[in-house]
Coordinates of C-alpha atoms in Angstrom, one line a residue:
M1 CA 109.7 102.1 101.2
N2 CA 109.3 98.3 101.7
P3 CA 106.6 96.7 99.6
S4 CA 106.8 93.5 101.6
S5 CA 105.5 95.0 104.8
S6 CA 102.4 96.8 105.9
G7 CA 102.1 100.5 105.2
W8 CA 103.9 100.6 101.9
I9 CA 100.9 102.0 100.0
D10 CA 100.5 104.9 102.4
K11 CA 104.3 105.5 102.0
F12 CA 103.9 105.5 98.2
G13 CA 101.2 108.1 98.5
Y14 CA 103.5 110.2 100.7
L15 CA 106.3 109.9 98.2
T16 CA 104.1 110.9 95.3
R17 CA 102.8 114.1 96.9
D18 CA 105.4 116.2 95.1
Q19 CA 105.4 114.3 91.9
E20 CA 102.9 116.3 89.9
D21 CA 105.2 116.6 86.9
S22 CA 106.6 113.1 86.9
Y23 CA 105.2 112.3 83.4
Q24 CA 104.1 114.8 80.8
D25 CA 101.1 112.9 79.6
Y26 CA 99.8 109.3 79.4
K27 CA 102.0 108.6 76.4
D28 CA 105.0 109.5 78.5
L29 CA 103.8 107.3 81.4
Y30 CA 103.4 104.4 79.0
A31 CA 106.9 104.8 77.7
A32 CA 108.2 104.9 81.3
L33 CA 106.3 101.7 82.1
K34 CA 107.8 100.0 79.0
N35 CA 111.3 101.1 80.2
T36 CA 110.7 99.5 83.7
G37 CA 109.6 96.3 81.9
F38 CA 106.1 96.4 83.4
V39 CA 104.3 96.6 80.1
Y40 CA 106.3 93.6 78.9
G41 CA 105.5 91.6 82.1
L42 CA 109.2 91.7 83.0
N43 CA 109.8 94.0 86.0
I44 CA 113.4 95.1 85.7
K45 CA 113.1 98.6 87.2
I46 CA 110.7 100.9 89.2
P47 CA 109.6 104.5 88.7
R48 CA 112.5 107.0 88.7
F49 CA 111.2 109.0 91.7
I50 CA 111.4 106.0 94.1
D51 CA 114.8 105.4 95.7
P52 CA 114.6 102.1 97.7
E53 CA 116.9 101.5 100.6
H54 CA 117.5 97.9 99.6
K55 CA 117.6 95.7 96.5
L56 CA 114.1 94.9 95.5
S57 CA 112.9 91.5 94.4
E58 CA 111.0 91.0 91.1
D59 CA 107.6 90.7 92.9
E60 CA 108.3 93.9 94.9
K61 CA 109.1 95.8 91.7
A62 CA 105.9 94.5 90.2
K63 CA 103.8 95.7 93.2
I64 CA 105.3 99.2 92.9
N65 CA 104.9 99.4 89.1
L66 CA 101.3 98.2 89.3
L67 CA 100.4 100.8 91.9
A68 CA 102.3 103.6 90.1
A69 CA 100.6 102.7 86.8
L70 CA 97.1 102.7 88.4
Y71 CA 97.7 105.9 90.3
F72 CA 99.1 108.0 87.5
T73 CA 96.4 106.7 85.2
F74 CA 93.9 108.0 87.8
R75 CA 95.7 111.3 87.8
Y76 CA 95.5 111.8 84.0
E77 CA 91.9 110.6 83.7
K78 CA 90.5 112.4 86.7
K79 CA 92.8 115.4 86.7
S80 CA 93.2 114.8 90.5
T81 CA 96.0 114.2 92.9
D82 CA 93.6 113.0 95.8
F83 CA 95.4 109.8 96.8
E84 CA 92.6 108.8 99.3
N85 CA 90.0 109.1 96.6
F86 CA 92.2 107.1 94.3
L87 CA 92.5 104.3 96.9
H88 CA 88.7 104.0 97.2
I89 CA 88.1 104.1 93.4
V90 CA 90.8 101.5 92.6
F91 CA 89.5 99.2 95.4
Q92 CA 86.0 99.5 94.1
F93 CA 87.3 98.7 90.6
Y94 CA 88.8 95.4 91.8
Q95 CA 85.6 94.6 93.7
D96 CA 83.6 95.2 90.5
L97 CA 85.9 92.8 88.7
G98 CA 85.4 90.2 91.4
L99 CA 89.1 90.2 92.3
N100 CA 88.8 91.3 95.9
Q101 CA 88.7 87.8 97.4
I102 CA 91.1 87.5 100.3
S103 CA 91.4 84.3 102.3
F104 CA 89.8 84.2 105.8
L105 CA 93.2 83.7 107.4
K106 CA 94.6 86.8 105.7
K107 CA 91.6 88.9 106.7
L108 CA 92.5 88.3 110.3
F109 CA 95.7 90.3 109.8
V110 CA 94.3 93.0 107.5
G111 CA 93.4 96.4 108.9
N112 CA 90.2 98.3 108.1
K113 CA 91.9 101.0 106.1
T114 CA 91.4 100.9 102.4
S115 CA 95.2 101.0 101.9
D116 CA 95.7 98.0 104.1
Q117 CA 93.1 96.0 102.2
L118 CA 94.5 97.1 98.9
E119 CA 98.0 95.9 99.9
K120 CA 96.7 92.3 100.3
L121 CA 94.7 92.6 97.1
I122 CA 97.8 93.7 95.1
D123 CA 99.6 90.7 96.6
T124 CA 97.0 88.4 95.1
R125 CA 97.3 90.2 91.7
V126 CA 101.1 90.0 91.5
Y127 CA 101.7 86.5 92.6
L128 CA 100.6 83.6 90.3
D129 CA 100.4 81.2 93.2
D130 CA 100.0 81.8 97.0
N131 CA 102.1 78.8 97.9
V132 CA 105.6 79.6 99.1
I133 CA 106.9 76.2 98.2
S134 CA 105.7 76.4 94.6
K135 CA 107.3 79.9 94.4
T136 CA 110.6 78.4 95.5
F137 CA 110.7 75.8 92.7
N138 CA 109.0 77.9 90.1
S139 CA 111.0 80.8 88.5
I140 CA 107.8 82.3 87.2
I141 CA 106.4 84.1 90.3
T142 CA 104.7 87.2 89.0
N143 CA 101.7 88.0 86.8
S144 CA 102.9 89.0 83.4
L145 CA 99.6 90.4 82.2
L146 CA 99.2 93.0 84.9
Y147 CA 99.1 95.9 82.4
I148 CA 95.6 94.6 81.4
D149 CA 94.6 95.7 84.9
V150 CA 95.8 99.2 84.1
L151 CA 94.1 99.4 80.7
T152 CA 90.9 98.1 82.2
F153 CA 91.1 100.6 85.0
K154 CA 91.6 103.4 82.4
R155 CA 88.3 102.4 80.8
Y156 CA 86.6 102.0 84.2
L157 CA 87.4 105.6 85.1
K158 CA 85.4 106.7 82.1
D159 CA 82.6 104.1 82.2
T160 CA 82.1 101.3 84.7
K161 CA 79.6 99.5 82.5
D162 CA 80.5 95.9 81.4
I163 CA 84.0 96.3 82.7
K164 CA 84.4 92.7 83.6
S165 CA 83.3 91.6 80.1
F166 CA 85.9 94.0 78.6
A167 CA 88.7 92.5 80.7
E168 CA 87.7 89.0 79.7
N169 CA 87.6 89.8 76.0
F170 CA 90.8 91.8 76.0
E171 CA 92.7 89.1 77.9
N172 CA 91.5 86.5 75.4
T173 CA 92.5 88.8 72.5
A174 CA 96.0 89.3 74.0
M175 CA 96.6 85.5 74.3
N176 CA 95.5 84.9 70.7
V177 CA 97.9 87.6 69.5
I178 CA 100.7 85.9 71.5
Y179 CA 100.0 82.4 70.1
H180 CA 99.6 83.7 66.5
T181 CA 102.9 85.5 66.8
L182 CA 104.6 82.3 68.1
N183 CA 103.1 80.4 65.1
S184 CA 104.9 82.9 62.8
K185 CA 108.3 81.9 64.2
E186 CA 110.6 78.9 64.0
D187 CA 110.2 76.7 67.0
N188 CA 112.4 77.7 70.0
K189 CA 112.5 76.3 73.5
N190 CA 112.1 79.8 74.9
D191 CA 108.9 80.2 73.0
H192 CA 107.3 77.6 75.2
K193 CA 108.5 79.4 78.3
L194 CA 107.1 82.6 77.1
A195 CA 103.7 81.0 76.3
H196 CA 103.6 79.4 79.7
L197 CA 104.6 82.7 81.3
F198 CA 101.5 84.5 79.8
E199 CA 99.1 81.6 80.1
A200 CA 99.9 81.2 83.8
S201 CA 99.1 84.8 84.2
L202 CA 95.5 84.6 82.9
T203 CA 93.0 86.0 85.4
F204 CA 89.7 86.7 83.6
I205 CA 89.5 83.5 81.4
D206 CA 90.4 79.9 81.9
S207 CA 93.1 78.4 79.7
E208 CA 91.5 75.0 80.1
T209 CA 88.3 76.1 78.5
H210 CA 89.6 78.6 75.9
T211 CA 91.3 77.7 72.7
F212 CA 94.0 80.0 71.5
D213 CA 94.2 79.0 67.8
G214 CA 96.0 82.1 66.6
N215 CA 93.1 83.5 64.6
Y216 CA 93.8 87.0 66.0
R217 CA 91.9 88.8 63.2
D218 CA 88.7 87.1 64.4
K219 CA 89.5 87.9 68.0
L220 CA 90.5 91.6 67.7
Q221 CA 87.9 93.7 69.4
K222 CA 86.3 96.6 67.7
G223 CA 86.5 100.0 69.3
L224 CA 89.9 99.6 71.1
T225 CA 91.8 102.7 71.8
K226 CA 95.2 103.4 70.3
I227 CA 97.0 102.7 73.6
E228 CA 95.1 99.3 73.9
N229 CA 96.2 98.5 70.4
Q230 CA 99.7 99.6 71.2
Y231 CA 99.8 97.2 74.1
L232 CA 98.8 94.3 71.7
L233 CA 101.6 95.4 69.3
D234 CA 104.1 95.5 72.1
L235 CA 103.1 92.0 73.2
A236 CA 103.6 90.8 69.6
A237 CA 107.0 92.6 69.5
L238 CA 108.0 91.0 72.7
T239 CA 107.1 87.6 71.4
I240 CA 109.1 88.2 68.2
W241 CA 112.2 89.5 70.0
E242 CA 112.4 87.1 73.0
D243 CA 115.0 85.0 71.2
H244 CA 117.0 88.1 70.4
S245 CA 116.7 87.8 66.7
I246 CA 114.2 88.5 63.9
D247 CA 114.0 86.9 60.5
Y248 CA 112.3 88.0 57.3
L249 CA 109.0 86.1 57.9
E250 CA 108.7 87.4 61.4
S251 CA 109.4 91.0 60.2
E252 CA 106.7 90.6 57.6
F253 CA 104.2 89.3 60.2
I254 CA 104.8 92.1 62.7
Y255 CA 104.3 94.8 60.0
E256 CA 101.1 93.2 58.8
F257 CA 99.9 92.9 62.3
G258 CA 100.7 96.5 63.0
K259 CA 98.8 97.5 59.9
D260 CA 95.7 95.5 61.1
L261 CA 95.9 97.6 64.3
G262 CA 96.1 100.8 62.4
F263 CA 99.8 101.6 62.8
S264 CA 102.1 103.0 60.2
K265 CA 105.4 101.3 59.3
N266 CA 107.3 103.9 61.2
E267 CA 105.2 103.3 64.3
V268 CA 105.8 99.5 64.0
A269 CA 109.5 100.1 63.5
S270 CA 109.6 102.3 66.6
T271 CA 107.9 99.6 68.6
L272 CA 110.5 97.1 67.4
D273 CA 113.3 99.5 68.3
D274 CA 111.9 99.9 71.8
I275 CA 111.9 96.1 72.5
S276 CA 115.3 95.7 70.9
V277 CA 116.8 98.3 73.3
F278 CA 115.0 96.7 76.2
F279 CA 116.4 93.3 75.4
N280 CA 119.9 94.5 74.7
E281 CA 120.0 96.3 78.0
N282 CA 118.4 93.5 80.1
F283 CA 118.8 90.2 78.3
K284 CA 121.0 88.7 80.9
I285 CA 118.6 89.4 83.8
I286 CA 115.2 88.6 82.2
P287 CA 113.9 85.8 84.4
H288 CA 112.1 83.5 81.9
L289 CA 115.2 83.3 79.7
K290 CA 117.3 81.9 82.4
D291 CA 117.8 78.1 82.1
H292 CA 119.0 76.4 85.3
N293 CA 118.9 72.8 86.5
L294 CA 116.6 72.0 89.4
A295 CA 119.4 72.2 92.1
S296 CA 120.6 75.5 90.8
K297 CA 117.1 76.9 90.5
F298 CA 116.3 75.8 94.1
Y299 CA 119.5 77.4 95.4
D300 CA 118.9 80.7 93.5
S301 CA 115.3 80.9 94.6
M302 CA 116.0 80.2 98.3
A303 CA 118.9 82.6 98.2
R304 CA 116.5 85.3 97.2
V305 CA 114.1 84.3 99.9
V306 CA 116.8 84.3 102.6
N307 CA 118.3 87.5 101.3
K308 CA 114.9 89.2 101.6
L309 CA 114.3 87.9 105.2
I310 CA 117.8 89.1 106.2
L311 CA 117.2 92.5 104.8
R312 CA 113.8 92.8 106.5
N313 CA 115.2 91.8 109.9
S314 CA 118.7 93.3 109.7
K315 CA 118.5 95.5 112.8
R316 CA 117.3 92.6 115.0
L317 CA 119.9 90.3 113.6
Q318 CA 122.6 92.9 114.2
K319 CA 121.5 93.1 117.9
E320 CA 121.4 89.3 118.3
L321 CA 124.8 88.8 116.6
S322 CA 126.4 91.5 118.6
E323 CA 125.6 89.5 121.7
S324 CA 127.1 86.3 120.2
K325 CA 130.7 87.1 119.7
E326 CA 131.7 83.4 119.6
L327 CA 129.2 82.9 116.8
V328 CA 130.5 85.8 114.8
A329 CA 134.1 84.6 115.3
L330 CA 133.2 81.2 114.0
I331 CA 131.3 82.6 111.0
S332 CA 134.3 84.8 110.1
K333 CA 136.6 81.8 110.4
S334 CA 134.3 79.8 108.0
T335 CA 135.0 82.3 105.3
I336 CA 138.7 81.5 105.2
K337 CA 138.9 77.8 106.3
D338 CA 136.7 74.8 107.0
L339 CA 135.2 74.5 110.4
T340 CA 135.4 71.3 112.4
A341 CA 132.3 69.1 112.9
E342 CA 132.0 70.4 116.5
E343 CA 132.3 74.1 115.3
K344 CA 129.7 73.6 112.6
K345 CA 127.3 72.1 115.1
K346 CA 127.9 75.0 117.5
V347 CA 127.2 77.5 114.7
Q348 CA 124.0 75.7 113.7
S349 CA 122.8 75.5 117.3
Q350 CA 123.5 79.2 118.0
L351 CA 121.9 80.4 114.8
L352 CA 118.8 78.4 115.4
D353 CA 118.5 80.0 118.8
I354 CA 118.7 83.4 117.2
F355 CA 116.1 82.5 114.6
K356 CA 113.7 81.4 117.4
S357 CA 113.6 85.0 118.6
I358 CA 112.6 86.4 115.2
P359 CA 109.3 84.9 114.1
S360 CA 109.7 85.9 110.4
L361 CA 112.8 83.6 110.2
A362 CA 110.8 80.6 111.2
I363 CA 111.6 79.1 107.8
F364 CA 114.9 78.0 109.3
M365 CA 113.1 76.0 112.0
L366 CA 111.2 73.9 109.5
P367 CA 112.4 70.3 108.8
G368 CA 115.4 70.7 106.4
G369 CA 115.7 74.3 107.2
A370 CA 119.3 73.8 108.3
V371 CA 120.3 73.4 104.6
L372 CA 119.7 77.2 104.3
L373 CA 122.3 78.1 106.9
P374 CA 125.2 78.3 104.4
I375 CA 123.1 80.8 102.4
F376 CA 122.5 82.9 105.5
I377 CA 126.2 82.8 106.5
K378 CA 127.2 83.9 103.0
L379 CA 124.8 86.9 103.2
I380 CA 125.7 88.0 106.8
P381 CA 128.5 90.3 105.7
K382 CA 125.9 92.3 103.7
L383 CA 124.1 93.3 106.8
L384 CA 124.0 97.1 107.0
P385 CA 122.4 99.4 109.6
S386 CA 118.9 100.4 108.4
S387 CA 115.6 101.5 109.9
F388 CA 113.4 98.6 110.8
D389 CA 110.2 100.4 109.8
E390 CA 111.1 101.4 106.2
N391 CA 107.5 102.5 105.6
R392 CA 107.4 105.1 108.4
I393 CA 106.3 108.5 107.2
E394 CA 108.3 111.4 108.6
K395 CA 106.0 114.0 110.0
P396 CA 106.9 117.6 109.0

């Protein structure tokens, strides 16, 4: 399954047809979504029943996790496995929230099927910005409050009334909890990154017109379910633990906060244990904690972009490269010794000719695109045979 090309939602539905017992109940689903990092806004893994053929990027993991969370929420609330019905309901849900706006240009390339339209809609939910250049320079590329979509959808399946108002109020409550938790800590440079990560993810309210003063007790909504309160507690735990430490004052705060939400000390301790395990296992790969200089950040970001493009077009590239034996020989030579100026020019010229034949590699044709060639050359050995249409569903 390839969540960066059309047809991936239909493929997801095909893969889940035999997954009736994937999760015992909604509590088990929530625990699994915490394990993937989705609840925390840090997509490290994907559901266990999906086995991708290539390494997924953070945004691709976020897409899969969001769809899985919405679909299995539908299953438990409606006691149904009708995937087509789910697609229609979730699409109507986003329409009622006013989040179904797709640009005119994108509409030209979107099919009439609900799944096709939902693919584009999920793209707009996952990405914080639709500008490729800004994504390149900004390590924060995915929405970190996507689980609010899931909690809102869970309510929507029971009662569609005032659903947009609930989403706005809950998002406002979540941000106040985050800021109040930050205020309980000693100042840390990663705190500002975390605050920016969540603030940049706001959908239903405007950070410019709302003040997050930390008075969470005044902002807590009445009538929240236990799972909604659990999410707020998990956000607070994430904010406490993001610097990989916890002091006495922070501990006192989190237990008092848990008490305000109706949780026992054991339940709060379990929440802290969950986040501790998550950080211990994934601390080195959590995106917002990485601190690079601009040059390193640009290279890393572009390497991910180029790597994704190579994987998506591996079969075409294999065919083109097989017909350019001189080019392959020069690239092989470049891995063990420096090429001459003439050889480098020849490599560049022949690569650009190949890129012209593959539209999705047009990024190399842009002004300055040649600076990406070393990244491409470095990744060429990773090319492996694979099916071009990874979302093709095998007919029984």
